[in-house]
PDB file of C-alpha atoms in Angstrom:
ATOM      1  CA  SER A   1       5.027 -14.639  -2.635  1.00 70.00           C
ATOM      2  CA  ALA A   2       4.238 -14.665   1.058  1.00 79.00           C
ATOM      3  CA  VAL A   3       0.582 -14.823   2.097  1.00 90.00           C
ATOM      4  CA  ILE A   4      -0.579 -12.717   5.024  1.00 94.00           C
ATOM      5  CA  SER A   5      -3.726 -13.483   6.976  1.00 96.00           C
ATOM      6  CA  GLN A   6      -5.087 -10.402   8.711  1.00 97.00           C
ATOM      7  CA  LYS A   7      -7.906 -10.171  11.180  1.00 97.00           C
ATOM      8  CA  PRO A   8     -10.362  -8.864  12.026  1.00 97.00           C
ATOM      9  CA  SER A   9     -11.593  -7.931   8.579  1.00 97.00           C
ATOM     10  CA  ARG A  10     -13.709  -5.128   9.968  1.00 97.00           C
ATOM     11  CA  ASP A  11     -14.922  -3.826  13.287  1.00 97.00           C
ATOM     12  CA  ILE A  12     -17.084  -1.088  14.709  1.00 97.00           C
ATOM     13  CA  CYS A  13     -15.768   0.138  18.034  1.00 97.00           C
ATOM     14  CA  GLN A  14     -16.807   2.583  20.701  1.00 97.00           C
ATOM     15  CA  ARG A  15     -14.616   5.605  21.265  1.00 97.00           C
ATOM     16  CA  GLY A  16     -12.189   5.194  24.124  1.00 97.00           C
ATOM     17  CA  THR A  17     -11.743   1.466  23.567  1.00 97.00           C
ATOM     18  CA  SER A  18      -8.849  -0.405  21.946  1.00 98.00           C
ATOM     19  CA  LEU A  19      -8.643  -2.860  19.071  1.00 98.00           C
ATOM     20  CA  THR A  20      -5.846  -5.289  18.301  1.00 98.00           C
ATOM     21  CA  ILE A  21      -5.233  -6.297  14.696  1.00 98.00           C
ATOM     22  CA  GLN A  22      -3.298  -9.465  13.931  1.00 98.00           C
ATOM     23  CA  CYS A  23      -1.228 -10.471  10.927  1.00 97.00           C
ATOM     24  CA  GLN A  24       0.070 -13.973  10.358  1.00 97.00           C
ATOM     25  CA  VAL A  25       2.549 -14.605   7.537  1.00 95.00           C
ATOM     26  CA  ASP A  26       2.964 -18.046   5.991  1.00 93.00           C
ATOM     27  CA  SER A  27       6.761 -17.690   5.889  1.00 91.00           C
ATOM     28  CA  GLN A  28       9.401 -15.988   7.961  1.00 91.00           C
ATOM     29  CA  VAL A  29       9.976 -12.320   7.169  1.00 89.00           C
ATOM     30  CA  THR A  30      12.479  -9.976   8.748  1.00 86.00           C
ATOM     31  CA  MET A  31      10.396  -6.838   8.570  1.00 88.00           C
ATOM     32  CA  MET A  32       6.701  -6.150   8.696  1.00 93.00           C
ATOM     33  CA  PHE A  33       5.122  -2.792   8.055  1.00 94.00           C
ATOM     34  CA  TRP A  34       1.876  -1.311   9.320  1.00 97.00           C
ATOM     35  CA  TYR A  35      -0.039   1.238   7.263  1.00 96.00           C
ATOM     36  CA  ARG A  36      -3.105   3.356   7.797  1.00 96.00           C
ATOM     37  CA  GLN A  37      -5.344   4.505   4.986  1.00 94.00           C
ATOM     38  CA  GLN A  38      -7.808   7.186   5.960  1.00 93.00           C
ATOM     39  CA  PRO A  39     -10.890   7.642   3.773  1.00 88.00           C
ATOM     40  CA  GLY A  40      -9.948   8.923   0.338  1.00 83.00           C
ATOM     41  CA  GLN A  41      -6.250   8.966   1.153  1.00 87.00           C
ATOM     42  CA  SER A  42      -3.245   6.883   0.224  1.00 87.00           C
ATOM     43  CA  LEU A  43      -1.344   4.549   2.502  1.00 91.00           C
ATOM     44  CA  THR A  44       0.575   6.156   5.348  1.00 92.00           C
ATOM     45  CA  LEU A  45       3.248   4.159   7.123  1.00 93.00           C
ATOM     46  CA  ILE A  46       2.650   3.878  10.864  1.00 96.00           C
ATOM     47  CA  ALA A  47       5.660   1.819  11.882  1.00 95.00           C
ATOM     48  CA  THR A  48       8.120  -0.886  10.992  1.00 93.00           C
ATOM     49  CA  ALA A  49       7.867  -3.987  13.165  1.00 93.00           C
ATOM     50  CA  ASN A  50      11.191  -5.672  13.860  1.00 86.00           C
ATOM     51  CA  GLN A  51      11.446  -9.073  15.462  1.00 82.00           C
ATOM     52  CA  GLY A  52      13.232  -8.937  18.782  1.00 79.00           C
ATOM     53  CA  SER A  53      13.304  -5.167  19.109  1.00 81.00           C
ATOM     54  CA  GLU A  54      10.933  -2.262  19.479  1.00 86.00           C
ATOM     55  CA  ALA A  55       9.027  -1.040  16.481  1.00 92.00           C
ATOM     56  CA  THR A  56      10.214   2.051  14.650  1.00 92.00           C
ATOM     57  CA  TYR A  57       7.491   4.678  14.387  1.00 94.00           C
ATOM     58  CA  GLU A  58       7.037   7.319  11.729  1.00 92.00           C
ATOM     59  CA  SER A  59       6.567  10.966  12.546  1.00 91.00           C
ATOM     60  CA  GLY A  60       3.122  11.578  13.934  1.00 94.00           C
ATOM     61  CA  PHE A  61       2.658   8.083  15.344  1.00 96.00           C
ATOM     62  CA  VAL A  62       3.551   7.079  18.891  1.00 95.00           C
ATOM     63  CA  ILE A  63       3.896   3.811  20.720  1.00 96.00           C
ATOM     64  CA  ASP A  64       1.312   4.670  23.356  1.00 96.00           C
ATOM     65  CA  LYS A  65      -1.349   5.096  20.701  1.00 97.00           C
ATOM     66  CA  PHE A  66      -0.251   2.290  18.357  1.00 97.00           C
ATOM     67  CA  PRO A  67       1.627  -0.366  20.332  1.00 96.00           C
ATOM     68  CA  ILE A  68       3.049  -3.113  18.143  1.00 96.00           C
ATOM     69  CA  SER A  69       4.204  -6.588  19.003  1.00 94.00           C
ATOM     70  CA  ARG A  70       6.450  -8.831  16.922  1.00 94.00           C
ATOM     71  CA  PRO A  71       7.031 -11.983  18.942  1.00 92.00           C
ATOM     72  CA  ASN A  72       8.435 -14.023  16.035  1.00 92.00           C
ATOM     73  CA  LEU A  73       9.232 -13.841  12.330  1.00 92.00           C
ATOM     74  CA  THR A  74       5.725 -14.808  11.185  1.00 94.00           C
ATOM     75  CA  PHE A  75       3.415 -12.758  13.393  1.00 95.00           C
ATOM     76  CA  SER A  76       2.696  -9.178  14.402  1.00 96.00           C
ATOM     77  CA  THR A  77      -0.052  -7.221  16.068  1.00 97.00           C
ATOM     78  CA  LEU A  78      -1.015  -3.558  15.989  1.00 98.00           C
ATOM     79  CA  THR A  79      -3.241  -2.115  18.690  1.00 98.00           C
ATOM     80  CA  VAL A  80      -5.179   1.075  18.139  1.00 98.00           C
ATOM     81  CA  SER A  81      -5.623   2.475  21.639  1.00 98.00           C
ATOM     82  CA  ASN A  82      -8.101   4.899  23.155  1.00 97.00           C
ATOM     83  CA  MET A  83      -9.848   5.216  19.839  1.00 97.00           C
ATOM     84  CA  SER A  84     -11.570   8.310  18.508  1.00 97.00           C
ATOM     85  CA  PRO A  85     -13.575   8.749  15.300  1.00 96.00           C
ATOM     86  CA  GLU A  86     -10.408  10.103  13.634  1.00 95.00           C
ATOM     87  CA  ASP A  87      -8.952   6.600  13.881  1.00 97.00           C
ATOM     88  CA  SER A  88     -11.573   5.286  11.476  1.00 96.00           C
ATOM     89  CA  SER A  89      -9.445   3.939   8.653  1.00 96.00           C
ATOM     90  CA  ILE A  90      -8.282   0.870   6.861  1.00 96.00           C
ATOM     91  CA  TYR A  91      -5.266  -0.683   8.556  1.00 97.00           C
ATOM     92  CA  LEU A  92      -2.931  -2.854   6.524  1.00 97.00           C
ATOM     93  CA  CYS A  93       0.099  -4.933   7.312  1.00 96.00           C
ATOM     94  CA  SER A  94       2.723  -5.686   4.707  1.00 94.00           C
ATOM     95  CA  ALA A  95       5.868  -7.720   4.294  1.00 91.00           C
ATOM     96  CA  PRO A  96       8.547  -7.832   1.609  1.00 84.00           C
ATOM     97  CA  TRP A  97       8.959 -10.893  -0.557  1.00 75.00           C
ATOM     98  CA  GLY A  98      11.325 -11.904  -3.287  1.00 68.00           C
ATOM     99  CA  ALA A  99      13.262  -9.260  -5.150  1.00 63.00           C
ATOM    100  CA  GLY A 100      11.378  -6.143  -4.239  1.00 62.00           C
ATOM    101  CA  GLY A 101       7.769  -7.173  -4.160  1.00 76.00           C
ATOM    102  CA  TYR A 102       5.612  -6.494  -1.147  1.00 86.00           C
ATOM    103  CA  THR A 103       2.541  -8.413  -0.146  1.00 89.00           C
ATOM    104  CA  PHE A 104      -0.307  -7.064   1.936  1.00 93.00           C
ATOM    105  CA  GLY A 105      -2.719  -8.480   4.421  1.00 95.00           C
ATOM    106  CA  SER A 106      -6.392  -8.344   3.524  1.00 95.00           C
ATOM    107  CA  GLY A 107      -6.900  -5.205   5.580  1.00 96.00           C
ATOM    108  CA  THR A 108      -8.983  -4.199   8.590  1.00 97.00           C
ATOM    109  CA  ARG A 109     -11.710  -1.628   8.131  1.00 97.00           C
ATOM    110  CA  LEU A 110     -12.150   0.143  11.474  1.00 97.00           C
ATOM    111  CA  THR A 111     -15.069   2.416  12.259  1.00 97.00           C
ATOM    112  CA  VAL A 112     -15.077   4.277  15.563  1.00 97.00           C
ATOM    113  CA  VAL A 113     -18.414   5.575  16.779  1.00 96.00           C
TER     114      VAL A 113
ATOM    115  CA  GLU B   1      12.314  14.047   0.999  1.00 81.00           C
ATOM    116  CA  ASP B   2      11.181  11.131  -1.154  1.00 85.00           C
ATOM    117  CA  LYS B   3       8.138  11.944  -3.231  1.00 91.00           C
ATOM    118  CA  VAL B   4       5.777  10.010  -5.510  1.00 95.00           C
ATOM    119  CA  VAL B   5       3.196  11.997  -7.476  1.00 96.00           C
ATOM    120  CA  GLN B   6       0.349  10.390  -9.363  1.00 97.00           C
ATOM    121  CA  SER B   7      -1.940  12.019 -11.873  1.00 97.00           C
ATOM    122  CA  PRO B   8      -4.752  12.394 -12.411  1.00 97.00           C
ATOM    123  CA  LEU B   9      -6.116  11.874  -8.919  1.00 95.00           C
ATOM    124  CA  SER B  10      -9.412  10.713 -10.330  1.00 96.00           C
ATOM    125  CA  LEU B  11     -10.746   9.755 -13.706  1.00 96.00           C
ATOM    126  CA  VAL B  12     -14.126   8.733 -15.078  1.00 98.00           C
ATOM    127  CA  VAL B  13     -14.273   6.914 -18.413  1.00 98.00           C
ATOM    128  CA  HIS B  14     -16.710   4.814 -20.381  1.00 97.00           C
ATOM    129  CA  GLU B  15     -16.315   1.123 -20.999  1.00 98.00           C
ATOM    130  CA  GLY B  16     -14.059   0.502 -23.954  1.00 97.00           C
ATOM    131  CA  ASP B  17     -11.964   3.630 -23.456  1.00 98.00           C
ATOM    132  CA  THR B  18      -8.196   3.514 -23.068  1.00 98.00           C
ATOM    133  CA  VAL B  19      -6.679   5.239 -20.061  1.00 98.00           C
ATOM    134  CA  THR B  20      -3.168   6.277 -19.104  1.00 98.00           C
ATOM    135  CA  LEU B  21      -2.215   6.770 -15.490  1.00 98.00           C
ATOM    136  CA  ASN B  22       0.930   8.663 -14.590  1.00 98.00           C
ATOM    137  CA  CYS B  23       3.451   8.347 -11.795  1.00 98.00           C
ATOM    138  CA  SER B  24       6.486  10.570 -11.297  1.00 97.00           C
ATOM    139  CA  TYR B  25       8.980  10.207  -8.495  1.00 96.00           C
ATOM    140  CA  GLU B  26      11.903  11.758  -6.706  1.00 94.00           C
ATOM    141  CA  VAL B  27      13.519   9.262  -4.381  1.00 88.00           C
ATOM    142  CA  THR B  28      16.958   8.401  -3.176  1.00 84.00           C
ATOM    143  CA  ASN B  29      18.281   4.913  -3.787  1.00 86.00           C
ATOM    144  CA  PHE B  30      15.641   3.969  -6.335  1.00 90.00           C
ATOM    145  CA  ARG B  31      15.425   0.247  -6.976  1.00 88.00           C
ATOM    146  CA  SER B  32      12.067  -0.415  -8.575  1.00 90.00           C
ATOM    147  CA  LEU B  33       8.600   1.008  -9.138  1.00 94.00           C
ATOM    148  CA  LEU B  34       5.510  -0.981  -8.352  1.00 94.00           C
ATOM    149  CA  TRP B  35       1.911  -0.615  -9.442  1.00 96.00           C
ATOM    150  CA  TYR B  36      -0.964  -1.893  -7.318  1.00 95.00           C
ATOM    151  CA  LYS B  37      -4.715  -2.087  -7.804  1.00 96.00           C
ATOM    152  CA  GLN B  38      -6.854  -1.441  -4.737  1.00 94.00           C
ATOM    153  CA  GLU B  39     -10.521  -2.321  -5.023  1.00 93.00           C
ATOM    154  CA  LYS B  40     -11.664  -2.731  -1.448  1.00 86.00           C
ATOM    155  CA  LYS B  41      -8.996  -2.899   1.201  1.00 87.00           C
ATOM    156  CA  ALA B  42      -5.851  -4.754   0.248  1.00 90.00           C
ATOM    157  CA  PRO B  43      -3.727  -3.571  -2.708  1.00 92.00           C
ATOM    158  CA  THR B  44      -3.065  -6.308  -5.229  1.00 91.00           C
ATOM    159  CA  PHE B  45       0.195  -6.396  -7.109  1.00 90.00           C
ATOM    160  CA  LEU B  46       0.195  -5.529 -10.824  1.00 94.00           C
ATOM    161  CA  PHE B  47       3.724  -4.794 -12.009  1.00 93.00           C
ATOM    162  CA  MET B  48       7.240  -4.256 -10.806  1.00 93.00           C
ATOM    163  CA  LEU B  49       9.449  -2.157 -13.079  1.00 94.00           C
ATOM    164  CA  THR B  50      13.177  -1.967 -12.616  1.00 92.00           C
ATOM    165  CA  SER B  51      14.634  -1.189 -16.035  1.00 91.00           C
ATOM    166  CA  SER B  52      13.854   1.693 -18.376  1.00 92.00           C
ATOM    167  CA  GLY B  53      12.036   1.133 -21.632  1.00 92.00           C
ATOM    168  CA  ILE B  54      10.937  -2.444 -21.030  1.00 92.00           C
ATOM    169  CA  GLU B  55       7.183  -2.732 -21.224  1.00 94.00           C
ATOM    170  CA  LYS B  56       5.452  -5.108 -18.870  1.00 95.00           C
ATOM    171  CA  LYS B  57       2.100  -6.485 -20.020  1.00 96.00           C
ATOM    172  CA  SER B  58      -0.692  -8.420 -18.422  1.00 95.00           C
ATOM    173  CA  GLY B  59      -3.800  -8.742 -20.540  1.00 97.00           C
ATOM    174  CA  ARG B  60      -5.188  -5.272 -21.154  1.00 98.00           C
ATOM    175  CA  LEU B  61      -2.773  -3.650 -18.720  1.00 98.00           C
ATOM    176  CA  SER B  62       0.724  -2.523 -19.564  1.00 98.00           C
ATOM    177  CA  SER B  63       3.316  -0.347 -17.922  1.00 98.00           C
ATOM    178  CA  ILE B  64       6.673   1.170 -18.698  1.00 97.00           C
ATOM    179  CA  LEU B  65       9.347   3.011 -16.746  1.00 96.00           C
ATOM    180  CA  ASP B  66      11.555   5.942 -17.766  1.00 96.00           C
ATOM    181  CA  LYS B  67      14.402   6.206 -15.280  1.00 92.00           C
ATOM    182  CA  LYS B  68      15.897   9.227 -16.994  1.00 93.00           C
ATOM    183  CA  GLU B  69      12.737  11.310 -16.716  1.00 93.00           C
ATOM    184  CA  LEU B  70      11.712   9.607 -13.461  1.00 95.00           C
ATOM    185  CA  PHE B  71       8.223   8.513 -14.354  1.00 96.00           C
ATOM    186  CA  SER B  72       6.090   5.566 -15.238  1.00 98.00           C
ATOM    187  CA  ILE B  73       2.779   5.103 -16.994  1.00 98.00           C
ATOM    188  CA  LEU B  74       0.126   2.455 -16.583  1.00 98.00           C
ATOM    189  CA  ASN B  75      -2.098   1.870 -19.593  1.00 98.00           C
ATOM    190  CA  ILE B  76      -5.415   0.098 -19.560  1.00 98.00           C
ATOM    191  CA  THR B  77      -7.023  -0.629 -22.909  1.00 98.00           C
ATOM    192  CA  ALA B  78     -10.663  -1.536 -23.584  1.00 98.00           C
ATOM    193  CA  THR B  79     -11.597  -0.660 -20.016  1.00 98.00           C
ATOM    194  CA  GLN B  80     -14.278  -2.629 -18.203  1.00 97.00           C
ATOM    195  CA  THR B  81     -16.346  -1.799 -15.138  1.00 97.00           C
ATOM    196  CA  GLY B  82     -14.213  -4.289 -13.246  1.00 96.00           C
ATOM    197  CA  ASP B  83     -11.231  -2.005 -13.752  1.00 98.00           C
ATOM    198  CA  SER B  84     -12.815   0.536 -11.419  1.00 97.00           C
ATOM    199  CA  ALA B  85     -10.395   0.866  -8.519  1.00 97.00           C
ATOM    200  CA  VAL B  86      -7.685   3.007  -7.016  1.00 96.00           C
ATOM    201  CA  TYR B  87      -4.349   2.466  -8.747  1.00 97.00           C
ATOM    202  CA  LEU B  88      -1.352   3.010  -6.523  1.00 96.00           C
ATOM    203  CA  CYS B  89       2.206   3.670  -7.571  1.00 96.00           C
ATOM    204  CA  ALA B  90       4.956   2.884  -5.075  1.00 94.00           C
ATOM    205  CA  ILE B  91       8.728   3.035  -5.000  1.00 91.00           C
ATOM    206  CA  PHE B  92      10.940   0.358  -3.544  1.00 86.00           C
ATOM    207  CA  ARG B  93      14.241   1.828  -2.388  1.00 83.00           C
ATOM    208  CA  ASN B  94      17.519   0.050  -2.612  1.00 73.00           C
ATOM    209  CA  SER B  95      18.345   0.222   1.064  1.00 64.00           C
ATOM    210  CA  GLY B  96      17.500  -3.011   2.769  1.00 61.00           C
ATOM    211  CA  ASN B  97      14.078  -3.936   4.010  1.00 66.00           C
ATOM    212  CA  THR B  98      12.601  -0.465   3.794  1.00 76.00           C
ATOM    213  CA  PRO B  99       8.910   0.263   3.338  1.00 83.00           C
ATOM    214  CA  LEU B 100       7.410   1.311   0.061  1.00 87.00           C
ATOM    215  CA  VAL B 101       6.818   4.997  -0.648  1.00 89.00           C
ATOM    216  CA  PHE B 102       3.313   5.429  -2.047  1.00 92.00           C
ATOM    217  CA  GLY B 103       1.701   8.040  -4.215  1.00 94.00           C
ATOM    218  CA  LYS B 104      -1.805   9.263  -3.433  1.00 92.00           C
ATOM    219  CA  GLY B 105      -3.313   6.991  -6.066  1.00 95.00           C
ATOM    220  CA  THR B 106      -5.567   7.489  -9.054  1.00 96.00           C
ATOM    221  CA  ARG B 107      -9.239   6.645  -8.562  1.00 96.00           C
ATOM    222  CA  LEU B 108     -10.536   5.202 -11.831  1.00 97.00           C
ATOM    223  CA  SER B 109     -14.259   4.847 -12.413  1.00 97.00           C
ATOM    224  CA  VAL B 110     -15.408   2.984 -15.503  1.00 98.00           C
ATOM    225  CA  ILE B 111     -19.065   3.459 -16.343  1.00 97.00           C
ATOM    226  CA  ALA B 112     -21.107   1.277 -18.654  1.00 93.00           C
TER     227      ALA B 112
END
């Protein structure tokens, strides 16, 4: 399966600032997905990151708040902009591998104070 | 709308107990059902189930899918404190590189 390196692992940020999360995959993947997991909740899809085109956002998520870059088939970034305490979550990237499996990055635990 | 429902949402058991976690689904273009274990941040893959009635086993964990009744169960026998985690059920749809649809998860706590 593909291996995804995600960083930072955790961060504590001031409200109003932005944080960029990076995911590096050890093989080329067509799609990458970004999820948010708020405390005590399941994973919610933020957007699908396509190489060479704009990301596709789910309802409730907008590009101005969560800009995504996908410069090549092995790398993607998610920025959480103008943060508020409600953005405190675990953020995960994911990519499909093989015949239906999905692998995840190690996750970023974000706390906004 | 695609839906994945897990039950119970939380469960507390003693070491040595056997537990059964449930996952029911209503999705279009079903391809496979996946189980993940989430201890800290990243979910780790447990099983992928595509065919009905074929049990998948890994040590004390096993899982089976019923595509007629649209559900799956995950069994853990002789539970250990290290089994404490959130167990996530997800559906992979048969429509290209689409994201997984997740249930809310079952939080399992195993106490000594």
